Coordinates of C-alpha atoms and ligand atoms in Angstrom, one line a residue:
X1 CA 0.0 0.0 0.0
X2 CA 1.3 3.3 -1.1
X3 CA 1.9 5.3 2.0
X4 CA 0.5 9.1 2.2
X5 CA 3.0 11.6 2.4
X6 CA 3.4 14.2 4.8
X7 CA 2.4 16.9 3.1
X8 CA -0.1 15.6 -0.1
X9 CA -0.6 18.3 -2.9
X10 CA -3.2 20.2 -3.5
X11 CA -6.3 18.3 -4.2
X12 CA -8.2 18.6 -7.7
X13 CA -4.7 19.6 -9.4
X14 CA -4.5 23.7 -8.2
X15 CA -1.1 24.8 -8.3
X16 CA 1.1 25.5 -5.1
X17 CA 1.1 28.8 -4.3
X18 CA 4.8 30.2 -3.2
X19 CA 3.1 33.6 -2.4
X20 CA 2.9 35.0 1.4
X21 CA -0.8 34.6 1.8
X22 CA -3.1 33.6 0.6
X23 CA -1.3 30.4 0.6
X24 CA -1.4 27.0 0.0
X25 CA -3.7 25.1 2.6
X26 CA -4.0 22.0 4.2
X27 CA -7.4 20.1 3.1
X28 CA -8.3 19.2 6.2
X29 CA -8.2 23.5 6.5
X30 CA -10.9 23.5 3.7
X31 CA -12.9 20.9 4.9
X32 CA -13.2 22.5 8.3
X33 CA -15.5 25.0 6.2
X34 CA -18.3 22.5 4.7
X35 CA -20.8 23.9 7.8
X36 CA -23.1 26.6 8.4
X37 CA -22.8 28.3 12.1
X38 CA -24.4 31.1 13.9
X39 CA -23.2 33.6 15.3
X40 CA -25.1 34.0 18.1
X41 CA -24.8 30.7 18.9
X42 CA -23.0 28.9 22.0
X43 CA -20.7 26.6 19.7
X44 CA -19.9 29.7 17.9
X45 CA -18.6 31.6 20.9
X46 CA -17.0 28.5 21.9
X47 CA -15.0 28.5 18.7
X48 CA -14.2 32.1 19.3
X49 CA -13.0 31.7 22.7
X50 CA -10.9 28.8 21.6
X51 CA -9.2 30.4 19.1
X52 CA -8.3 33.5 21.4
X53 CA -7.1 31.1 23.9
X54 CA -5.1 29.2 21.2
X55 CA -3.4 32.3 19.8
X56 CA -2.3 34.3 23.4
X57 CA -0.6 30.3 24.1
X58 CA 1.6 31.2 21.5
X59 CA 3.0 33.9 23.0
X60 CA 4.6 31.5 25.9
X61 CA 4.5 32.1 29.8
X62 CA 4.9 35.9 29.2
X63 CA 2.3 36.1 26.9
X64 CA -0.4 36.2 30.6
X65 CA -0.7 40.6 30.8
X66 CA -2.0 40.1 27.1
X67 CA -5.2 40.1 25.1
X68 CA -5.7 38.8 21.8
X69 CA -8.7 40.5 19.8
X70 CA -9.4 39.3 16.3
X71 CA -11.2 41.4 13.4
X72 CA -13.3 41.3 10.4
X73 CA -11.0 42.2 7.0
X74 CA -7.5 41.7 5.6
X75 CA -4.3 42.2 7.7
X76 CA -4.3 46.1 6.6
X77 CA -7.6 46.3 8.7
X78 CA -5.7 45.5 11.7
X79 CA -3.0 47.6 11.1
X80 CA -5.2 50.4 11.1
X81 CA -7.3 49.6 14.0
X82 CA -3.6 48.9 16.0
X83 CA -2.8 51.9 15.2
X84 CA -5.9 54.0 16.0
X85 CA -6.6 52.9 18.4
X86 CA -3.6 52.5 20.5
X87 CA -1.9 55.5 19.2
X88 CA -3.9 58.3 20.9
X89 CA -5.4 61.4 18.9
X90 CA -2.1 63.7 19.5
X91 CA 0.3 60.8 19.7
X92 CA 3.3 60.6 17.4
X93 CA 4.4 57.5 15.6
X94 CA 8.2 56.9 15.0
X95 CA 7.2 54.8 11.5
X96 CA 10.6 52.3 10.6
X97 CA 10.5 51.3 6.6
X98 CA 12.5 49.6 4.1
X99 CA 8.9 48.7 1.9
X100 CA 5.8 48.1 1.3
X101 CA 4.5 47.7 4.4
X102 CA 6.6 50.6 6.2
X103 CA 5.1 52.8 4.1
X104 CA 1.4 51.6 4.1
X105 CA 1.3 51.8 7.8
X106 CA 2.5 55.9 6.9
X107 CA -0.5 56.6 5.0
X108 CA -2.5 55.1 7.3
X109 CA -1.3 57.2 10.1
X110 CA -1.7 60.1 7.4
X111 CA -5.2 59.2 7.3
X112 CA -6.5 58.7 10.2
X113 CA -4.8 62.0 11.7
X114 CA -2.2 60.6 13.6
X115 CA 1.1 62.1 13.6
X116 CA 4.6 60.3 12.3
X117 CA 7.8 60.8 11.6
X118 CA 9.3 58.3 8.6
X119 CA 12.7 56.3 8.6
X120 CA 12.7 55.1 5.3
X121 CA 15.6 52.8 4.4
X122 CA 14.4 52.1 1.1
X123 CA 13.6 48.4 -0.7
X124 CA 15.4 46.6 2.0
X125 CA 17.9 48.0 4.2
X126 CA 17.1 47.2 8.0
X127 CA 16.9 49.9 10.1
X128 CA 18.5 49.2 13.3
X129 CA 18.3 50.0 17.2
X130 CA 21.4 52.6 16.9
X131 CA 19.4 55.2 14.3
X132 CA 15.9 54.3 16.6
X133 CA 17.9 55.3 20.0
X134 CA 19.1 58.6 17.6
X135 CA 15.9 59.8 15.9
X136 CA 13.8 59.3 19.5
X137 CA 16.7 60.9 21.2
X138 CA 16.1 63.9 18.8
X139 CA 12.5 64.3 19.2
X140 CA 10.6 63.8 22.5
X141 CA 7.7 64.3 20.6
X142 CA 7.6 60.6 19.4
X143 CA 5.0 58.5 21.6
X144 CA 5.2 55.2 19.6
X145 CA 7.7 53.0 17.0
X146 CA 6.1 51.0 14.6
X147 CA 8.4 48.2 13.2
X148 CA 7.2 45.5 10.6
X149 CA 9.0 42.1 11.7
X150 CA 9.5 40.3 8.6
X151 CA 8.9 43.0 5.4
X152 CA 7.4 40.5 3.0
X153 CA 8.2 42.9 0.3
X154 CA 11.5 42.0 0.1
X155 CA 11.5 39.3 2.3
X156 CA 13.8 41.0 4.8
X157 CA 13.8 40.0 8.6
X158 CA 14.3 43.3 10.7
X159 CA 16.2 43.4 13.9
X160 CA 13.3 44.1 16.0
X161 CA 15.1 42.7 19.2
X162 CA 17.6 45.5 18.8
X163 CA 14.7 47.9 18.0
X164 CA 12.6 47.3 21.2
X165 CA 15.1 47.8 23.1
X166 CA 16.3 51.1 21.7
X167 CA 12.8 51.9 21.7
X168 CA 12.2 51.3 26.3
X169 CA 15.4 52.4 26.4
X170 CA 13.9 55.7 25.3
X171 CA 10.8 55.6 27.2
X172 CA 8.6 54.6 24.1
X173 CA 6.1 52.2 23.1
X174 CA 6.5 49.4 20.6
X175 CA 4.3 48.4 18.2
X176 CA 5.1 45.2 15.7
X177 CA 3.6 44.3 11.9
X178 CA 4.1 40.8 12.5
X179 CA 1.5 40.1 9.9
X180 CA 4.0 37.7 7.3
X181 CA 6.0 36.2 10.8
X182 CA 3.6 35.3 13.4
X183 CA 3.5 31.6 14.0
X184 CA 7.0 30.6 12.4
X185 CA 9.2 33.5 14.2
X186 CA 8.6 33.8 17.9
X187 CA 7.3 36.7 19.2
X188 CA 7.4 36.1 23.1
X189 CA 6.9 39.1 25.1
X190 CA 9.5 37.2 27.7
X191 CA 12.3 38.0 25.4
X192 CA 11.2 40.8 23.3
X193 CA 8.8 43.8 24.9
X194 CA 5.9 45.4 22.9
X195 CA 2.6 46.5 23.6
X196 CA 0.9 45.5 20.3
X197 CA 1.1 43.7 17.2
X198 CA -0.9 42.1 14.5
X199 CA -1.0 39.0 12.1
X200 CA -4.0 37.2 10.1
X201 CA -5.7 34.1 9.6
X202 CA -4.1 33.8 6.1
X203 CA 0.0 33.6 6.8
X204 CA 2.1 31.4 8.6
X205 CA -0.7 30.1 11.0
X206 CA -1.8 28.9 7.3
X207 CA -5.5 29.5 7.3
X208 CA -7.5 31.0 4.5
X209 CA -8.3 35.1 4.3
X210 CA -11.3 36.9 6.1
X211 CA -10.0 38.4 9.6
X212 CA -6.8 39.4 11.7
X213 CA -5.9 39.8 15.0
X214 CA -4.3 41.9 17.4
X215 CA -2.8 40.8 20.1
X216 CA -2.0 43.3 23.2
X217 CA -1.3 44.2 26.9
X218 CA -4.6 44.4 28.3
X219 CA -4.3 46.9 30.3
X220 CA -3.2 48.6 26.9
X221 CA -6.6 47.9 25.3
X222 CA -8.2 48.6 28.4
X223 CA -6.8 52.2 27.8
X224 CA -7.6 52.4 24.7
X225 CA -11.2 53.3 24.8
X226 CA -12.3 56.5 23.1
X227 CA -9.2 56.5 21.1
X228 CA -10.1 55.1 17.9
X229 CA -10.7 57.1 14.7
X230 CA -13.2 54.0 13.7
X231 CA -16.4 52.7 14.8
X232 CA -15.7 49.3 13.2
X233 CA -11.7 49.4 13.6
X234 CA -12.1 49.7 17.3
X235 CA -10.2 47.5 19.2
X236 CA -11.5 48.2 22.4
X237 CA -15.2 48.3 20.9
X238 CA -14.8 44.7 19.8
X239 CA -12.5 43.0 22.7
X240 CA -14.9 44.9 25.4
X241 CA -18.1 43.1 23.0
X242 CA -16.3 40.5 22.8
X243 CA -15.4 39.7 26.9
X244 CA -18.9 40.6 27.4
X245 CA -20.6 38.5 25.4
X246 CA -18.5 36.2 23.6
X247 CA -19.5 37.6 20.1
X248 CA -17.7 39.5 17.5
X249 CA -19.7 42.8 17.3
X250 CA -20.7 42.9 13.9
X251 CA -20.8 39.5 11.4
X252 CA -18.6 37.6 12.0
X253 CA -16.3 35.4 9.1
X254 CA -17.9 32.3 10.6
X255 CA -16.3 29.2 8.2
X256 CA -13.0 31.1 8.0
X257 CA -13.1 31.0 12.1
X258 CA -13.5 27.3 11.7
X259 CA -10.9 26.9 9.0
X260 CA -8.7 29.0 11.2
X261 CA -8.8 26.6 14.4
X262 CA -8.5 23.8 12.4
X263 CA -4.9 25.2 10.7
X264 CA -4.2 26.3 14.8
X265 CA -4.8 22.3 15.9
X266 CA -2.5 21.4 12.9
X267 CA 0.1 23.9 13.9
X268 CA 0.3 22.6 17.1
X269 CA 0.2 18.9 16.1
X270 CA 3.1 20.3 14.4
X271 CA 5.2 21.5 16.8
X272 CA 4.1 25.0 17.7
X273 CA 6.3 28.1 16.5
X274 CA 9.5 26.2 16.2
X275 CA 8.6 23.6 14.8
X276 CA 6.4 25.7 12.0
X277 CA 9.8 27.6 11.6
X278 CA 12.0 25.2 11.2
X279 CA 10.2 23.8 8.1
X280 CA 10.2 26.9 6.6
X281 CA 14.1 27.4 6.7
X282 CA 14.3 24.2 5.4
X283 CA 11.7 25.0 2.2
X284 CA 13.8 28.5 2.0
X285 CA 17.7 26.4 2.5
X286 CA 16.7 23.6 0.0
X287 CA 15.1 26.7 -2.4
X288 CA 17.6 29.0 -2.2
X289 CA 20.4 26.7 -2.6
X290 CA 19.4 24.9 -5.5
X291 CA 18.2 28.7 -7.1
X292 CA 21.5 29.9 -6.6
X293 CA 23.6 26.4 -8.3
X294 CA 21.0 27.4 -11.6
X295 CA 22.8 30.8 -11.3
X296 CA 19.8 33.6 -9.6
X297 CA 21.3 35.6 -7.2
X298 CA 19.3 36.9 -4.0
X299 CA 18.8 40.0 -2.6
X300 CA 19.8 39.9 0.5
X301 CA 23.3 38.0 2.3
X302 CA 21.7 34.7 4.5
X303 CA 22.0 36.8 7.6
X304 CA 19.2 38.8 6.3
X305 CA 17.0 36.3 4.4
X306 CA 13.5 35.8 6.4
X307 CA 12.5 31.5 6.0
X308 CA 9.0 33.7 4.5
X309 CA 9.5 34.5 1.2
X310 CA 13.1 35.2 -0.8
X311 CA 13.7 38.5 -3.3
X312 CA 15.8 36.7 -6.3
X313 CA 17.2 39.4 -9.3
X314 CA 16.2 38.6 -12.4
X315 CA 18.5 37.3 -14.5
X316 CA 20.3 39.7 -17.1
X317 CA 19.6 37.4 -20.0
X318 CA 17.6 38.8 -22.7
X319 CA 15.5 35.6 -23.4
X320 CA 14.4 36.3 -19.4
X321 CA 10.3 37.4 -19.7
X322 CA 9.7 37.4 -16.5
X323 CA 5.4 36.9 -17.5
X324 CA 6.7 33.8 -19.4
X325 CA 8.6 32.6 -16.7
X326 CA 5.4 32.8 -14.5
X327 CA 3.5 30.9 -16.9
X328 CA 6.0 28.3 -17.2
X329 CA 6.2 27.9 -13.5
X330 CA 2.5 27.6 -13.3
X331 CA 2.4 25.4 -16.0
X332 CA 4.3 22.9 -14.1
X333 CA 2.2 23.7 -11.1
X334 CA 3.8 26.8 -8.9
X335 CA 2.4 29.9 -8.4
X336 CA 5.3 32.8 -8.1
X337 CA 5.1 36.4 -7.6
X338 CA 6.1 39.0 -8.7
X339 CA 8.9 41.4 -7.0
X340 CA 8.4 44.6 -5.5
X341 CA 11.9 46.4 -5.7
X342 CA 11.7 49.8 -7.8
X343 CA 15.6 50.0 -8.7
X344 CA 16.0 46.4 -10.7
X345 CA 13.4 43.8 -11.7
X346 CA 13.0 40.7 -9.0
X347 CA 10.4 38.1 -8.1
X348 CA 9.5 36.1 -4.7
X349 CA 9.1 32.9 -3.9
X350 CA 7.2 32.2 -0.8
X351 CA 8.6 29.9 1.5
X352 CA 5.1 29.6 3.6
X353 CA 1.7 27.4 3.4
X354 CA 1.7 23.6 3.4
X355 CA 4.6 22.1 2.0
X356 CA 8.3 20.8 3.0
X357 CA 11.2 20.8 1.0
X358 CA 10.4 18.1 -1.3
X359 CA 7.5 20.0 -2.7
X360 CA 10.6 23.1 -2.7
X361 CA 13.0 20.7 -4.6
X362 CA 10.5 20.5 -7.2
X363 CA 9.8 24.1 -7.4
X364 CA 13.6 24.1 -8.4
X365 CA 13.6 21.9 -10.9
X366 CA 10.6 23.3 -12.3
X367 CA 12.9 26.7 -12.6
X368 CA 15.7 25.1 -14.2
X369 CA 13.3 23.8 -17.3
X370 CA 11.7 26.7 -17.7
X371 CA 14.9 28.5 -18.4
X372 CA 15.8 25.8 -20.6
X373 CA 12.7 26.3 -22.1
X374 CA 12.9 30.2 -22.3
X375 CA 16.1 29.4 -23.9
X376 CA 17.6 31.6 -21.4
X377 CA 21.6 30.4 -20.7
X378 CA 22.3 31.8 -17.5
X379 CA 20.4 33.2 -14.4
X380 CA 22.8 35.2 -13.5
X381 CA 21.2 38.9 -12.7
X382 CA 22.4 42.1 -14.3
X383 CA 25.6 43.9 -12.5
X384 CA 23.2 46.6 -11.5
X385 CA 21.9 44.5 -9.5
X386 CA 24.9 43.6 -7.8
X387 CA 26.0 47.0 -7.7
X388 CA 22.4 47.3 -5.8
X389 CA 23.4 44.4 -2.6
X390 CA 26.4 46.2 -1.8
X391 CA 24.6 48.8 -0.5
X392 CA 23.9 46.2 2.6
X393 CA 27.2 45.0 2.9
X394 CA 28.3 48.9 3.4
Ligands
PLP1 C1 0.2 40.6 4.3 C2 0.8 41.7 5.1 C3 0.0 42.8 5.5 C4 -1.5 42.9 5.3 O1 -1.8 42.9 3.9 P1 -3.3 42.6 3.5 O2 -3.2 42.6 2.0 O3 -4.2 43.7 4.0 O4 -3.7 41.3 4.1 C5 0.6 43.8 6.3 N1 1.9 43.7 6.6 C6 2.7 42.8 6.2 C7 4.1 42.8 6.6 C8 2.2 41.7 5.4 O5 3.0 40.7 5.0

């Protein structure tokens, strides 16, 4: 009898997709969703109170002074509610950026009327706890940081040890985009102090899009009443519903919920955080390694690269398309994206979702015949590129 692998493919032939969420779920994730639940109803808030419960244990022993509130919408939802509602009306928000993310979580501030001040390091440069110390040094005026853990635009994994740290050492308060990180990178209040951060259903807990979650000090949500800009991006509003009555305040995403505990039991079955990290550095080690002996060059040096998703150049060659190399890929049954650096040309490949580094292996080999196929002879990137990575090593 054949035996079942570990992790089985997709059912009903859909591609793998290497992309940072959505991602590629277990089935037993779908099934979880074939059933119709109410909100008001006791197994409902029993699912709810479960999953809270499941999510603050992954914050370890230190994780007790905290709160976990989950929220209708994408991860960008929570973002916004973090910050409006924990960032009072004239509070200031030191924002650190080297991406996409940085610089959403800018505009937001910008639009809800909260102040900030930008570090921008550009595509990928980390900023680190020597320029935080300097810049909140400089201006007394700065009430909050806002760091993104791992920026899943270019992959990068920022120091945000170093960046706490520099941020209590000043008398500040952290809060952490740990949107593309939560659940494969720990985030235990023990060894790294914040008051807030967010993730969603649809990254590395590997559950499918429809709600986020923040998780903070309660006695920081506790204070956070009256703060928010929004009715329905009210943190407090929803965690004091919420410990009242055991419901979510408006309509809740009832068969994601379900989905969602059902990827948190498998996560746990796995291993918890470290065990749902160390697959991912292996999918990223057995990727990147056998990218790099078919020529492509990353982005970033190792000590950089997040086990998330990986930046790769690409390649100088003329005969490189990169919309024909994404067909290709699909083709053969991987979903890439594209890259989101605005000096050369790049695309990702997510390291996250359910697979292992055999399903990774193939995603190699499925690289090295579409180049052959492309007719392209070496992946090699453009010296521009190059020119572009020293920046880091300076
Ligand atoms: C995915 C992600 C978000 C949220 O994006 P949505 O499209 O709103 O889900 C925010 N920050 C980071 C770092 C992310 O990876």
């Amino acid at each position: 009898m054949p035996t079942t692998p570990a992790f089985p493919p997709p059912k009903m032939g859909e591609p793998y997709l290497l992309t940072p969420g959505p991602l590629t779920t277990a089935y037993e994730v779908k099934q979880a969703m074939l059933k119709d639940w109410g909100s008001w109803d006791d197994d409902f808030r029993a699912m709810t109170r479960d999953l809270r419960a499941r999510l603050l244990a992954l914050l370890g022993p230190g994780g007790a002074g905290y709160d976990c509130v989950p929220l209708q919408g994408s991860g960008s939802y929570c973002v916004e509610a973090m910050l409006g509602s924990f960032v009072p009306k004239d509070g200031k928000v030191l924002v650190l950026s080297n991406g996409a993310y940085g610089l959403r979580a800018a505009a937001t501030l910008d639009q809800i009327g909260r102040g900030r001040v930008l570090l921008d390091k550009g595509d990928y440069l980390p900023p680190r706890g020597d320029e935080v110390a300097r810049i909140l040094a400089d201006d007394p005026a700065i009430t909050h940081v806002l760091a993104i853990h791992c920026e899943t635009s270019s992959g990068i994994l920022n120091p945000v040890e170093e960046i706490s740290e520099a941020t209590y050492a000043a008398g500040r308060k952290l809060l952490i985009d740990s949107m593309s990180a939560f659940g494969a990178i720990p985030l235990e209040p023990d060894r790294i102090r914040y008051e807030a951060m967010v993730s969603s259903a649809n990254k590395c807990i590997e559950g499918v899009p429809g709600f986020g979650f923040v998780i903070a000090k309660t006695a920081e949500i506790e204070a956070a009443k009256g703060n928010s800009h929004s009715l329905a991006l009210d943190v407090h509003g929803q965690w004091a519903t919420m410990e009242k009555t055991g419901q979510w305040r408006f309509t809740p995403p009832t068969h994601v919920v379900a989905a969602f505990i059902e990827a948190l039991k498998m996560h746990q079955a796995e291993g918890g955080v470290a065990a749902r990290g160390a697959r991912y550095e292996r999918n990223r080690d057995v990727m990147v390694a056998g990218m790099r002996a078919l020529g492509f060059e990353t982005l970033l040096d190792n000590r950089w690269l997040s086990p998330i998703i990986v930046t790769f150049f690409c390649p100088a060659d003329p005969a490189f398309v990169f919309a024909r190399f994404y067909d290709l890929m699909k083709q053969k049954g991987f979903i890439i994206y594209p890259g989101k650096l605005t000096v050369v040309d790049s695309f990702r490949v997510g390291c996250i979702g359910r697979m292992d580094e055999h399903v990774m292996a193939r995603v190699v080999e499925a690289a090295r015949a579409s180049l052959a196929e492309m007719g392209v002879a070496s992946a090699a990137p453009p010296a521009a590129a190059l020119e572009e990575r020293k920046k880091l090593a300076a």
